[in-house]
Every structure is written in structure tokens, then in C-alpha cells.
Amino acid sequence: MTHQTIIVLDFGSQYTQLIARRLRELSVYSEIWPPGTPAETIRARHPAGIILSGGPMSVSAPGAPVCDPALFALGRPVLGICYGMQLMAHTLGGSVAPASQREFGHASVALDATGAGAALFAGVPAEIRVWASHGDYVARQPEGFSVVATSANAPVAAMADAGRQLYALLFHPEVVHTEHGLDILRNYAYGVCGCTGDWTMASFIDEATARIIQQVGPTGRVVCGLSGGVDSTVAALLVHRAIGDRLTCIFVDNGVLRLNEAAQICKRFERLQLPFVFTDAVDLFLDRLAGVTDPEQKRKIIGATFIDVFEAEAHKLGAVDFLAQGTLYPDVIESVAVVGQSALIKSHHNVGGLPDRMRLRLVEPLRELFKDEVRDVGRQIGLDEEFVVRQPFPGPGLAVRILGEITKPRLDLLRRADAIVSDEVRRAGWYTRLWQSFAVLLPVQSVGVMGDERTYEYTAAIRAVESRDGMTADWARLPHDLLARISSRIVNEVRGINRVVYDISSKPPSTIEWE
């Protein structure tokens, strides 16, 4: 099936994939393309619209990414966001200059929906709080454009040439911190581009199944690395739906799982009745991690060791051709520049940790989905709610929640502290309200007093964040009495930890995981 499509050109913003995600939330299919894609190539795809993403550079900087100027004459609606707005202005004869005061974070914007901005701002209040992230501004809009929004530091916070269907915003409507941002994107997709919303998770399931059948072929065999989380579980169920018992799921105990997690996962997957193999590789992983403190090295070691284990297990099964993984969009965008200029944040074990020598070919049916989309898919294919609502857990596990060297005693400390966090968060009814909640073991020891005796023990940090998709997140305002119970239990029950701190950093500028 050919879906109405909005193409997003990637100029390097960490939010580029989030633009695509928001469009899919509106049931509009979207694709991410390189910034310099020729206009004729774009025309051949017959897009309903084109969005120019944000980016970290100045349009006047040497090597700054550009688009084909001809795309503005394709007769397709174009929306520029942040850098995309500046590039549109610069390309079409306006002027862009460094701002006297840069805007990063919340800003207040006054909208004019009476003229050229009417289609874009229909139903949106006249003044909204938005998320800004720019050091330049449009000093003069191109000929034919009207100013349709202003802010204290940006005389042109949005501009429009309705006749040519060209629109631009200096702020980010795709970020949840922008009030009515989704309404603005809906107005663009439905009101300006004429989309009808023909892409749904039901259609994704059917199309993903067909793609797996085509990729694997009539005789190919697949092993799937199960972590116990919703991503790998949904990926396994989709592959099983496509090829049946030519799939074998492999669950590896890598030594950096949470308290009693291996046994719990085995019981869960027995109920799903998937072809299932359990492998105890604790000693192998911990031996390879011994003495390693650099977080990128941890991730790469774990990724490479996973592949070694999978290939060894696959060899026992006979001829196996493919490895299925639950790789998602955030894994990719934070690991490599998929298309365009996006900056590397950290490698992901599904992406940056795979060795070049890997023999198995990858099957990644969820690679273009965000977490909440995967959960929707899981519900539609009959996955139990306990799987669907499980908080994300990183592939490298507790290895990236122990800052410094990974040892069995330190793992034991973190497991016990983390179990207390999980227990208390669930008891308080916060588990499903949070994107993630967990403990981190810091390589910091401090003096304490317990029972009139001096202690010199480790510090645990508690991390709890709220998010819709993991691309941005805000620290959770947990009740003080809940934090007090967590702290008291950890200090009293986990011998070796005498201090508990709470992380109040948002993403950005921080990441959710500490490593």
C-alpha cells in the first residue's frame, strides 16, 4: 500500500526523528531523508508535504547543510523548523543574523492567525509557550512572506507565504514542551497538505509482517535476542507471525540484569509459547567487562559478546541466517547519523556495538518506531499488559548504571538498591506514570554514621523521569514521602550504601541513563 507521505529532511537536529514520530502519531506516514536530496528525487516520491528539520549549525557557517533550492518550487507545502526556517529565509532572499540573546528552552510567542498564518495556527491560542533552541534569527523575511508570530527576542518567530504554501517556525512544535505543538503539526499535515491519516499501527503490523516474509524468504531461519522488554518481545512476536517455527528466541543472562530477572523472564516467555532457548553467559560477560570503566567500551563489549553468544547458539541450532532485534528509532538516532547530520550521543548495543565480522544478517521490524508505538503494536497483537507497560531497560543493563568498574559485589549493591526503588514506586502507584525509574551506583564514597559507628560507603542516585518517547524527558516530581521511604530502605537494607541522592536533570541537556 502507498501511504500519503510527508518527507522530513534531516539537518542534524536531535529532534528530527521526533518530527516524524509526531506525524505518525497523527496517522500520517513520514520518512527521513538526507538534507541535500535533489528536488527531482523528492518530486518522484509524490510527497504530501516536506519538512525541513532543525540543526546545530548556522546557515552561514562553512559546511552548513543545505537543501536543493528547487524544492521550494515543487508546488508541495514546505514547513521549515528552526534551522529549516533560517535556511528557507536564507535561500529565498531573506537575511539571517546572530541573535543578541540566544533562546534555549521556554519562550513566549504571540501568533497571528488572521492572515497568512491562518491555516497553520487554526484553533491555537494567540499566545503560547514554546520550546526554542537557536542562536540565529531571521532579521528580514523573504519577499512574499508575512510575519505570523513574534517573540521578545525574535521579530520573526514564524513566517508564511500561503500562496506558495511555504511556512516556517523558529520554535519546535514537535517537542512536548511547546504548547499546542501537535495542533500546529496537525494543521500543517491535514489543513495545508491535505492528509487524511491513512497510516495506522494495524497497517504497520500487516506491512511489517510482509517485509519479514520477503526478507527472510521461504527457508530462512532466524534467532531473536530476547531481553524481556517490550521491544524484543514485540519483534519476536512479529517475526513468529511471519515465519512461525523457523524462529528461535534466545534469552541470554549477561550478568548485568536486575534482581531475580533471569528467572522471571524465563517464566514469562514460557507462557508466550515461543521457541525459546536460555543461555547462562554471566561469567563470559563479566570476564570481558573486568577492569573496564569507559561507558562506550562497556556498550561495545556487551554488544560484541551478545553476538558471540548468539552465533554460538545459532551454530548449535544448525543453519541460521538472521538475527532479529528490537531496535527502535531512539536507539538509532542516539547512536549514529542514520541520514543527515545528526550528532552521535552514545552507541547503542543494538547499533554501535555490533561487530563488523557478524555473520548473521539483521531483521529489525521496529527500527522506525518509537516506544509508545511499539506498545500499541504489542496490544494489537495480543501481548499481555504486563509486557506492554514494562519500563525501558537498557541493553547493556546495569553495566551503564554502575559508574566505573563492573564487579559482582558492586552489582549486588545496585541490584538490591534498584529492587527497593522498583518496589516502592509500584507500591505508590507511580510505576506506569513514569517512563523510567531506577537506581545508579556512583563511584563516590562518603562518611556516614550508623549505630554510632563511622561508615565510609557508596552513594546511590535515584533517577525517575517522565516522557512520551524517550527523546525528551523531565525529572519526575516524586512525593517527598516516597523519596524518604526509598532512601531509608536503601540505607538500612543495603549494607555498603550510606547516602542516597535524587537526580533532577532533564533531557536535554542530560541523558536518561548516566552512561
Short mmCIF file of C-alpha atoms in Angstrom, two decimals:
data_model
loop_
_atom_site.label_atom_id
_atom_site.label_comp_id
_atom_site.label_asym_id
_atom_site.label_seq_id
_atom_site.Cartn_x
_atom_site.Cartn_y
_atom_site.Cartn_z
CA MET A 1 0.00 0.00 0.00
CA THR A 2 1.24 3.51 -0.83
CA HIS A 3 0.60 5.94 2.01
CA GLN A 4 0.35 9.69 1.89
CA THR A 5 3.85 10.72 2.91
CA ILE A 6 5.49 13.77 4.44
CA ILE A 7 9.24 13.81 3.87
CA VAL A 8 11.43 15.22 6.64
CA LEU A 9 14.85 16.47 5.53
CA ASP A 10 17.37 15.94 8.34
CA PHE A 11 19.67 18.90 9.02
CA GLY A 12 21.09 17.38 12.18
CA SER A 13 18.62 18.13 14.96
CA GLN A 14 18.33 15.60 17.76
CA TYR A 15 14.58 16.14 17.30
CA THR A 16 14.44 15.13 13.62
CA GLN A 17 13.09 11.66 14.32
CA LEU A 18 10.68 13.22 16.78
CA ILE A 19 9.12 15.25 13.95
CA ALA A 20 8.48 12.01 12.10
CA ARG A 21 7.12 10.45 15.28
CA ARG A 22 4.64 13.26 15.82
CA LEU A 23 3.39 12.93 12.26
CA ARG A 24 2.87 9.19 12.71
CA GLU A 25 1.01 9.98 15.94
CA LEU A 26 -1.35 11.86 13.63
CA SER A 27 -1.62 8.73 11.41
CA VAL A 28 0.47 10.39 8.71
CA TYR A 29 3.34 8.33 7.30
CA SER A 30 6.71 10.08 7.24
CA GLU A 31 10.22 9.33 6.02
CA ILE A 32 13.57 10.88 6.99
CA TRP A 33 15.74 11.83 4.01
CA PRO A 34 19.22 13.37 3.65
CA PRO A 35 19.23 17.18 3.51
CA GLY A 36 20.73 17.52 0.04
CA THR A 37 18.32 15.17 -1.72
CA PRO A 38 17.67 16.51 -5.26
CA ALA A 39 14.28 18.12 -5.75
CA GLU A 40 13.51 15.79 -8.62
CA THR A 41 14.05 12.77 -6.38
CA ILE A 42 11.63 14.28 -3.88
CA ARG A 43 9.12 15.04 -6.63
CA ALA A 44 9.25 11.41 -7.78
CA ARG A 45 8.12 10.28 -4.33
CA HIS A 46 4.95 12.44 -4.66
CA PRO A 47 5.04 13.67 -1.06
CA ALA A 48 2.06 15.38 0.52
CA GLY A 49 4.49 17.79 2.15
CA ILE A 50 8.13 18.46 3.03
CA ILE A 51 9.54 19.48 6.42
CA LEU A 52 13.00 20.98 6.91
CA SER A 53 14.26 19.97 10.36
CA GLY A 54 16.27 21.94 12.87
CA GLY A 55 20.02 21.61 13.14
CA PRO A 56 23.02 22.67 15.25
CA MET A 57 24.81 24.88 12.71
CA SER A 58 24.40 28.43 11.45
CA VAL A 59 23.25 28.71 7.82
CA SER A 60 26.22 30.99 7.10
CA ALA A 61 28.83 28.65 8.62
CA PRO A 62 31.27 26.85 6.30
CA GLY A 63 29.95 23.40 5.51
CA ALA A 64 26.47 24.11 6.78
CA PRO A 65 23.99 21.62 5.24
CA VAL A 66 21.71 22.96 2.52
CA CYS A 67 18.74 21.73 0.55
CA ASP A 68 18.12 21.83 -3.18
CA PRO A 69 16.61 25.32 -3.72
CA ALA A 70 14.32 23.85 -6.37
CA LEU A 71 12.26 22.05 -3.75
CA PHE A 72 10.60 25.38 -2.87
CA ALA A 73 9.17 25.45 -6.40
CA LEU A 74 7.82 21.87 -6.43
CA GLY A 75 4.32 23.06 -5.56
CA ARG A 76 4.35 20.94 -2.40
CA PRO A 77 3.78 22.54 1.01
CA VAL A 78 7.08 23.11 2.87
CA LEU A 79 7.45 23.70 6.61
CA GLY A 80 10.80 24.91 7.95
CA ILE A 81 11.54 24.38 11.65
CA CYS A 82 14.29 26.37 13.43
CA TYR A 83 17.36 25.81 11.20
CA GLY A 84 14.89 24.86 8.46
CA MET A 85 13.25 28.28 8.80
CA GLN A 86 16.60 30.04 8.69
CA LEU A 87 17.62 28.03 5.63
CA MET A 88 14.34 28.86 3.91
CA ALA A 89 14.83 32.57 4.61
CA HIS A 90 18.49 32.50 3.55
CA THR A 91 17.75 30.58 0.33
CA LEU A 92 14.77 32.71 -0.76
CA GLY A 93 16.38 36.13 -0.28
CA GLY A 94 15.76 36.99 3.35
CA SER A 95 18.51 37.61 5.89
CA VAL A 96 19.64 35.63 8.92
CA ALA A 97 21.80 37.10 11.69
CA PRO A 98 23.23 36.09 15.08
CA ALA A 99 20.76 36.83 17.86
CA SER A 100 21.79 39.36 20.52
CA GLN A 101 20.29 36.95 23.04
CA ARG A 102 20.11 33.29 22.18
CA GLU A 103 16.93 31.37 23.01
CA PHE A 104 17.30 27.89 24.51
CA GLY A 105 14.36 26.47 26.40
CA HIS A 106 10.94 28.01 27.03
CA ALA A 107 9.88 31.19 25.24
CA SER A 108 6.58 33.01 24.84
CA VAL A 109 5.34 33.56 21.26
CA ALA A 110 2.49 35.74 20.01
CA LEU A 111 0.71 34.28 16.96
CA ASP A 112 -1.21 36.00 14.17
CA ALA A 113 -3.79 33.62 12.74
CA THR A 114 -5.74 36.23 10.81
CA GLY A 115 -3.81 36.20 7.55
CA ALA A 116 -1.10 34.02 6.04
CA GLY A 117 -0.77 32.02 9.25
CA ALA A 118 -4.46 31.15 9.46
CA ALA A 119 -4.10 27.60 8.17
CA LEU A 120 -1.12 26.80 10.38
CA PHE A 121 -2.49 28.30 13.59
CA ALA A 122 -6.19 27.46 13.31
CA GLY A 123 -7.59 26.75 16.76
CA VAL A 124 -4.32 27.70 18.51
CA PRO A 125 -4.38 30.44 21.22
CA ALA A 126 -2.96 33.84 20.32
CA GLU A 127 -0.06 33.39 22.75
CA ILE A 128 1.67 30.10 23.60
CA ARG A 129 4.74 28.85 25.41
CA VAL A 130 7.15 27.15 23.02
CA TRP A 131 10.46 25.29 23.06
CA ALA A 132 13.24 27.30 21.41
CA SER A 133 16.77 26.20 20.56
CA HIS A 134 18.54 28.71 18.33
CA GLY A 135 21.37 31.23 18.30
CA ASP A 136 20.41 32.93 15.00
CA TYR A 137 17.22 34.65 13.96
CA VAL A 138 15.54 35.83 10.77
CA ALA A 139 16.34 39.54 10.57
CA ARG A 140 14.27 40.02 7.40
CA GLN A 141 11.77 37.63 5.86
CA PRO A 142 11.96 36.91 2.09
CA GLU A 143 9.76 38.78 -0.34
CA GLY A 144 6.20 37.46 -0.33
CA PHE A 145 6.34 36.23 3.26
CA SER A 146 4.29 37.64 6.12
CA VAL A 147 5.39 37.61 9.74
CA VAL A 148 2.85 35.45 11.58
CA ALA A 149 4.49 35.15 15.01
CA THR A 150 6.87 37.17 17.17
CA SER A 151 8.68 36.75 20.49
CA ALA A 152 10.67 39.04 22.77
CA ASN A 153 13.95 38.01 21.14
CA ALA A 154 12.75 37.12 17.63
CA PRO A 155 10.89 39.67 15.49
CA VAL A 156 10.17 36.84 13.04
CA ALA A 157 9.27 33.80 15.16
CA ALA A 158 7.17 32.40 12.30
CA MET A 159 6.57 33.41 8.70
CA ALA A 160 4.34 32.24 5.88
CA ASP A 161 3.77 32.64 2.16
CA ALA A 162 0.36 30.99 1.88
CA GLY A 163 0.22 31.44 -1.89
CA ARG A 164 3.29 29.25 -2.38
CA GLN A 165 2.39 27.06 0.65
CA LEU A 166 5.68 27.88 2.38
CA TYR A 167 5.62 28.07 6.18
CA ALA A 168 8.34 28.37 8.82
CA LEU A 169 8.67 28.32 12.61
CA LEU A 170 11.67 29.37 14.69
CA PHE A 171 10.47 27.11 17.54
CA HIS A 172 10.00 23.34 17.77
CA PRO A 173 6.35 22.20 17.55
CA GLU A 174 7.45 18.55 17.74
CA VAL A 175 8.70 18.89 21.33
CA VAL A 176 6.12 18.29 24.05
CA HIS A 177 7.23 21.46 25.86
CA THR A 178 5.65 23.52 23.04
CA GLU A 179 2.03 24.21 23.87
CA HIS A 180 -0.32 23.18 21.03
CA GLY A 181 2.70 21.96 19.05
CA LEU A 182 0.83 18.86 17.91
CA ASP A 183 -2.11 21.04 16.85
CA ILE A 184 0.23 23.09 14.67
CA LEU A 185 1.64 19.93 13.06
CA ARG A 186 -1.90 18.62 12.60
CA ASN A 187 -2.91 21.86 10.88
CA TYR A 188 0.11 21.52 8.59
CA ALA A 189 -0.47 17.85 7.77
CA TYR A 190 -4.26 17.92 7.42
CA GLY A 191 -5.13 21.54 6.67
CA VAL A 192 -2.18 22.52 4.47
CA CYS A 193 -1.01 19.19 3.00
CA GLY A 194 -4.46 17.58 2.74
CA CYS A 195 -3.53 14.35 4.53
CA THR A 196 -6.33 12.04 5.61
CA GLY A 197 -4.47 9.87 8.16
CA ASP A 198 -4.11 6.58 6.31
CA TRP A 199 -1.20 5.11 8.31
CA THR A 200 -2.04 3.18 11.47
CA MET A 201 -0.43 0.54 13.69
CA ALA A 202 -2.79 -2.02 12.19
CA SER A 203 -1.43 -1.28 8.74
CA PHE A 204 2.12 -1.30 10.14
CA ILE A 205 1.65 -4.82 11.53
CA ASP A 206 0.50 -6.14 8.16
CA GLU A 207 3.27 -4.39 6.26
CA ALA A 208 6.00 -5.35 8.76
CA THR A 209 4.90 -8.97 8.54
CA ALA A 210 5.09 -8.83 4.75
CA ARG A 211 8.56 -7.27 4.87
CA ILE A 212 9.84 -10.01 7.20
CA ILE A 213 8.45 -12.71 4.90
CA GLN A 214 10.16 -11.09 1.93
CA GLN A 215 13.49 -10.54 3.73
CA VAL A 216 13.76 -13.99 5.31
CA GLY A 217 12.42 -15.90 2.33
CA PRO A 218 10.71 -19.30 2.31
CA THR A 219 13.50 -21.23 4.05
CA GLY A 220 15.47 -18.69 6.11
CA ARG A 221 15.83 -19.27 9.87
CA VAL A 222 16.00 -16.53 12.48
CA VAL A 223 17.27 -16.26 16.03
CA CYS A 224 15.87 -13.43 18.13
CA GLY A 225 17.68 -11.95 21.09
CA LEU A 226 15.10 -11.58 23.85
CA SER A 227 15.81 -9.14 26.67
CA GLY A 228 12.48 -9.49 28.40
CA GLY A 229 11.41 -5.97 27.44
CA VAL A 230 8.55 -4.89 25.21
CA ASP A 231 10.79 -4.11 22.19
CA SER A 232 12.37 -7.53 21.73
CA THR A 233 9.13 -9.28 22.72
CA VAL A 234 7.08 -7.45 20.09
CA ALA A 235 9.83 -8.01 17.50
CA ALA A 236 9.80 -11.74 18.28
CA LEU A 237 6.03 -11.96 18.00
CA LEU A 238 6.06 -10.18 14.64
CA VAL A 239 8.77 -12.48 13.30
CA HIS A 240 6.91 -15.53 14.63
CA ARG A 241 3.75 -14.24 12.99
CA ALA A 242 5.64 -14.08 9.68
CA ILE A 243 7.70 -17.30 9.67
CA GLY A 244 6.39 -19.47 12.51
CA ASP A 245 8.75 -22.04 14.00
CA ARG A 246 11.65 -21.03 11.77
CA LEU A 247 12.24 -18.54 14.60
CA THR A 248 14.16 -19.50 17.74
CA CYS A 249 14.28 -16.97 20.59
CA ILE A 250 17.43 -16.82 22.70
CA PHE A 251 17.49 -15.22 26.13
CA VAL A 252 20.98 -14.57 27.48
CA ASP A 253 21.73 -13.97 31.14
CA ASN A 254 24.54 -11.46 30.66
CA GLY A 255 25.30 -10.96 34.33
CA VAL A 256 24.09 -7.35 34.40
CA LEU A 257 20.37 -7.98 34.83
CA ARG A 258 18.28 -6.83 37.78
CA LEU A 259 17.48 -8.87 40.89
CA ASN A 260 15.98 -12.29 40.00
CA GLU A 261 15.26 -11.01 36.48
CA ALA A 262 16.55 -14.04 34.56
CA ALA A 263 14.19 -16.44 36.34
CA GLN A 264 11.24 -14.06 35.96
CA ILE A 265 11.81 -13.62 32.23
CA CYS A 266 12.07 -17.36 31.61
CA LYS A 267 8.69 -17.91 33.29
CA ARG A 268 7.09 -15.11 31.27
CA PHE A 269 8.27 -16.41 27.91
CA GLU A 270 7.17 -19.94 28.64
CA ARG A 271 3.65 -18.54 28.72
CA LEU A 272 4.07 -16.96 25.26
CA GLN A 273 4.86 -20.39 23.77
CA LEU A 274 7.61 -19.08 21.54
CA PRO A 275 10.51 -21.39 20.55
CA PHE A 276 12.86 -20.45 23.39
CA VAL A 277 16.46 -21.15 24.49
CA PHE A 278 18.04 -19.94 27.76
CA THR A 279 21.79 -19.31 27.88
CA ASP A 280 23.79 -18.60 31.03
CA ALA A 281 26.70 -16.39 29.91
CA VAL A 282 27.26 -14.49 33.16
CA ASP A 283 30.92 -15.44 33.57
CA LEU A 284 31.76 -14.66 29.93
CA PHE A 285 30.29 -11.14 30.08
CA LEU A 286 31.76 -10.27 33.47
CA ASP A 287 35.21 -11.57 32.47
CA ARG A 288 35.20 -9.33 29.39
CA LEU A 289 33.97 -6.33 31.38
CA ALA A 290 36.56 -6.74 34.13
CA GLY A 291 38.55 -3.54 34.66
CA VAL A 292 36.59 -1.58 32.01
CA THR A 293 35.37 1.86 33.14
CA ASP A 294 34.70 3.73 29.88
CA PRO A 295 30.94 3.64 29.12
CA GLU A 296 31.39 3.37 25.35
CA GLN A 297 33.72 0.41 25.83
CA LYS A 298 31.18 -1.25 28.10
CA ARG A 299 28.49 -0.90 25.45
CA LYS A 300 30.69 -2.18 22.65
CA ILE A 301 31.94 -5.14 24.70
CA ILE A 302 28.40 -6.13 25.63
CA GLY A 303 27.19 -5.75 22.03
CA ALA A 304 30.06 -7.85 20.65
CA THR A 305 29.65 -10.50 23.34
CA PHE A 306 25.93 -10.78 22.62
CA ILE A 307 26.76 -11.54 19.01
CA ASP A 308 29.36 -14.13 20.02
CA VAL A 309 26.78 -15.87 22.21
CA PHE A 310 24.04 -15.67 19.59
CA GLU A 311 26.27 -17.07 16.88
CA ALA A 312 27.39 -19.92 19.14
CA GLU A 313 23.78 -20.79 19.98
CA ALA A 314 22.75 -20.44 16.35
CA HIS A 315 25.52 -22.87 15.39
CA LYS A 316 24.00 -25.44 17.76
CA LEU A 317 20.65 -24.99 16.02
CA GLY A 318 22.11 -25.68 12.58
CA ALA A 319 21.84 -23.32 9.64
CA VAL A 320 20.62 -19.92 10.88
CA ASP A 321 20.69 -16.87 8.63
CA PHE A 322 19.26 -13.91 10.56
CA LEU A 323 19.35 -12.19 13.94
CA ALA A 324 16.14 -10.37 14.93
CA GLN A 325 16.41 -7.40 17.29
CA GLY A 326 14.05 -4.90 18.88
CA THR A 327 15.97 -1.84 17.66
CA LEU A 328 13.91 1.37 17.84
CA TYR A 329 14.22 4.88 16.42
CA PRO A 330 15.73 6.39 19.60
CA ASP A 331 18.40 3.64 19.62
CA VAL A 332 19.40 4.65 16.12
CA ILE A 333 19.22 8.43 16.35
CA GLU A 334 21.35 8.46 19.52
CA SER A 335 23.91 6.03 18.10
CA VAL A 336 24.61 7.03 14.51
CA ALA A 337 23.61 9.65 11.98
CA VAL A 338 21.10 7.48 10.12
CA VAL A 339 20.54 10.04 7.44
CA GLY A 340 21.62 13.63 7.51
CA GLN A 341 23.88 15.24 10.03
CA SER A 342 22.65 14.13 13.47
CA ALA A 343 25.39 14.14 16.09
CA LEU A 344 26.45 10.99 17.95
CA ILE A 345 25.32 10.94 21.58
CA LYS A 346 26.22 7.36 22.53
CA SER A 347 26.35 3.99 20.85
CA HIS A 348 23.52 1.57 21.50
CA HIS A 349 24.22 -2.13 21.89
CA ASN A 350 21.84 -2.93 19.02
CA VAL A 351 23.55 -0.40 16.76
CA GLY A 352 27.02 0.75 17.78
CA GLY A 353 28.03 -2.49 19.46
CA LEU A 354 27.66 -4.88 16.54
CA PRO A 355 30.99 -6.19 15.21
CA ASP A 356 31.79 -5.86 11.51
CA ARG A 357 32.52 -9.56 11.29
CA MET A 358 28.98 -10.57 12.29
CA ARG A 359 27.77 -13.34 10.00
CA LEU A 360 24.05 -13.15 10.80
CA ARG A 361 22.01 -10.64 8.85
CA LEU A 362 19.76 -8.33 10.86
CA VAL A 363 15.97 -8.34 10.95
CA GLU A 364 14.76 -5.18 12.71
CA PRO A 365 11.00 -4.85 12.24
CA LEU A 366 10.65 -2.00 14.77
CA ARG A 367 13.56 0.15 13.62
CA GLU A 368 11.31 3.06 12.60
CA LEU A 369 9.03 3.06 15.66
CA PHE A 370 9.06 4.89 18.97
CA LYS A 371 8.36 3.15 22.26
CA ASP A 372 4.70 4.10 22.58
CA GLU A 373 4.09 2.89 19.02
CA VAL A 374 5.68 -0.44 19.90
CA ARG A 375 3.38 -0.69 22.89
CA ASP A 376 0.39 -0.06 20.61
CA VAL A 377 1.60 -2.82 18.29
CA GLY A 378 2.02 -5.14 21.27
CA ARG A 379 -1.55 -4.56 22.42
CA GLN A 380 -2.90 -5.15 18.91
CA ILE A 381 -1.12 -8.50 18.56
CA GLY A 382 -2.38 -9.68 21.94
CA LEU A 383 0.60 -9.10 24.23
CA ASP A 384 -0.19 -9.16 27.94
CA GLU A 385 -0.35 -5.75 29.57
CA GLU A 386 2.50 -6.65 31.96
CA PHE A 387 4.80 -6.79 28.93
CA VAL A 388 3.34 -3.69 27.31
CA VAL A 389 3.80 -1.35 30.28
CA ARG A 390 7.25 -2.59 31.35
CA GLN A 391 9.60 0.36 31.73
CA PRO A 392 12.51 0.51 29.25
CA PHE A 393 15.69 -1.23 30.39
CA PRO A 394 18.94 -0.58 28.52
CA GLY A 395 20.51 -3.42 26.56
CA PRO A 396 23.80 -3.04 28.46
CA GLY A 397 21.74 -3.35 31.64
CA LEU A 398 23.26 -2.45 34.99
CA ALA A 399 26.65 -2.03 33.32
CA VAL A 400 25.67 1.54 32.42
CA ARG A 401 24.11 2.16 35.82
CA ILE A 402 27.33 1.37 37.66
CA LEU A 403 29.72 4.22 37.06
CA GLY A 404 33.21 2.77 36.91
CA GLU A 405 34.26 -0.86 37.03
CA ILE A 406 31.72 -3.70 36.97
CA THR A 407 32.26 -6.22 39.77
CA LYS A 408 30.00 -8.81 41.36
CA PRO A 409 29.94 -7.01 44.76
CA ARG A 410 29.01 -3.70 43.12
CA LEU A 411 26.36 -5.43 41.00
CA ASP A 412 24.90 -6.92 44.17
CA LEU A 413 24.70 -3.48 45.80
CA LEU A 414 22.95 -1.94 42.80
CA ARG A 415 20.53 -4.85 42.34
CA ARG A 416 19.31 -4.58 45.91
CA ALA A 417 19.01 -0.78 45.77
CA ASP A 418 17.24 -0.91 42.41
CA ALA A 419 14.77 -3.52 43.65
CA ILE A 420 13.83 -1.19 46.51
CA VAL A 421 13.23 1.68 44.06
CA SER A 422 11.01 -0.54 41.90
CA ASP A 423 9.11 -1.92 44.88
CA GLU A 424 8.36 1.48 46.40
CA VAL A 425 7.48 3.13 43.08
CA ARG A 426 4.98 0.34 42.35
CA ARG A 427 3.51 0.49 45.86
CA ALA A 428 2.96 4.23 45.47
CA GLY A 429 1.17 3.79 42.12
CA TRP A 430 3.84 5.64 40.16
CA TYR A 431 5.27 2.83 38.03
CA THR A 432 3.07 3.28 34.95
CA ARG A 433 3.16 7.08 35.30
CA LEU A 434 6.94 7.12 34.82
CA TRP A 435 8.97 6.49 31.70
CA GLN A 436 11.79 5.02 33.82
CA SER A 437 12.72 4.78 37.50
CA PHE A 438 15.90 3.15 38.75
CA ALA A 439 19.00 3.38 40.93
CA VAL A 440 22.54 4.25 39.84
CA LEU A 441 25.65 3.28 41.81
CA LEU A 442 28.17 6.09 41.91
CA PRO A 443 31.94 5.64 42.30
CA VAL A 444 31.75 8.00 45.27
CA GLN A 445 32.22 7.03 48.91
CA SER A 446 31.37 9.33 51.75
CA VAL A 447 31.45 9.34 55.53
CA GLY A 448 28.35 8.37 57.44
CA VAL A 449 27.29 7.43 60.94
CA MET A 450 25.28 4.29 61.58
CA GLY A 451 24.73 2.98 65.10
CA ASP A 452 27.28 5.43 66.50
CA GLU A 453 29.88 3.97 64.18
CA ARG A 454 31.66 5.67 61.31
CA THR A 455 30.93 4.34 57.83
CA TYR A 456 32.64 5.04 54.54
CA GLU A 457 30.37 3.65 51.87
CA TYR A 458 28.95 4.20 48.37
CA THR A 459 26.35 6.67 47.14
CA ALA A 460 23.24 5.66 45.18
CA ALA A 461 21.49 8.10 42.86
CA ILE A 462 17.80 7.70 42.13
CA ARG A 463 16.60 8.52 38.62
CA ALA A 464 12.90 8.89 37.75
CA VAL A 465 11.73 10.62 34.58
CA GLU A 466 8.51 11.34 32.73
CA SER A 467 8.50 11.16 28.94
CA ARG A 468 6.34 10.21 25.98
CA ASP A 469 9.01 8.64 23.80
CA GLY A 470 12.44 8.93 25.41
CA MET A 471 13.64 11.64 23.05
CA THR A 472 12.99 14.32 25.67
CA ALA A 473 12.32 13.74 29.35
CA ASP A 474 11.73 15.69 32.52
CA TRP A 475 12.67 14.58 36.02
CA ALA A 476 9.67 13.34 37.95
CA ARG A 477 8.42 15.35 40.91
CA LEU A 478 8.05 12.30 43.14
CA PRO A 479 6.38 12.90 46.51
CA HIS A 480 8.85 13.61 49.29
CA ASP A 481 7.48 10.81 51.45
CA LEU A 482 8.09 8.32 48.62
CA LEU A 483 11.67 9.52 48.23
CA ALA A 484 12.10 9.33 52.01
CA ARG A 485 10.94 5.68 52.08
CA ILE A 486 13.26 4.77 49.21
CA SER A 487 16.24 6.46 50.87
CA SER A 488 15.54 5.00 54.29
CA ARG A 489 15.17 1.45 52.97
CA ILE A 490 18.31 1.59 50.82
CA VAL A 491 20.50 2.94 53.64
CA ASN A 492 19.08 0.46 56.16
CA GLU A 493 18.80 -2.64 53.97
CA VAL A 494 21.75 -2.37 51.57
CA ARG A 495 24.95 -2.65 53.56
CA GLY A 496 27.57 -0.75 51.55
CA ILE A 497 25.43 2.29 50.65
CA ASN A 498 25.11 5.09 53.20
CA ARG A 499 23.92 8.01 51.07
CA VAL A 500 21.08 8.49 48.56
CA VAL A 501 20.69 11.44 46.16
CA TYR A 502 17.96 12.30 43.65
CA ASP A 503 18.76 13.29 40.05
CA ILE A 504 16.82 16.41 39.00
CA SER A 505 18.27 16.74 35.48
CA SER A 506 16.08 16.83 32.37
CA LYS A 507 16.83 15.52 28.87
CA PRO A 508 18.22 17.58 27.23
CA PRO A 509 20.77 18.60 28.40
CA SER A 510 21.31 15.31 30.27
CA THR A 511 20.51 11.83 29.01
CA ILE A 512 18.19 9.49 30.89
CA GLU A 513 20.87 6.89 31.59
CA TRP A 514 24.03 8.09 33.32
CA GLU A 515 26.29 6.29 30.84
#
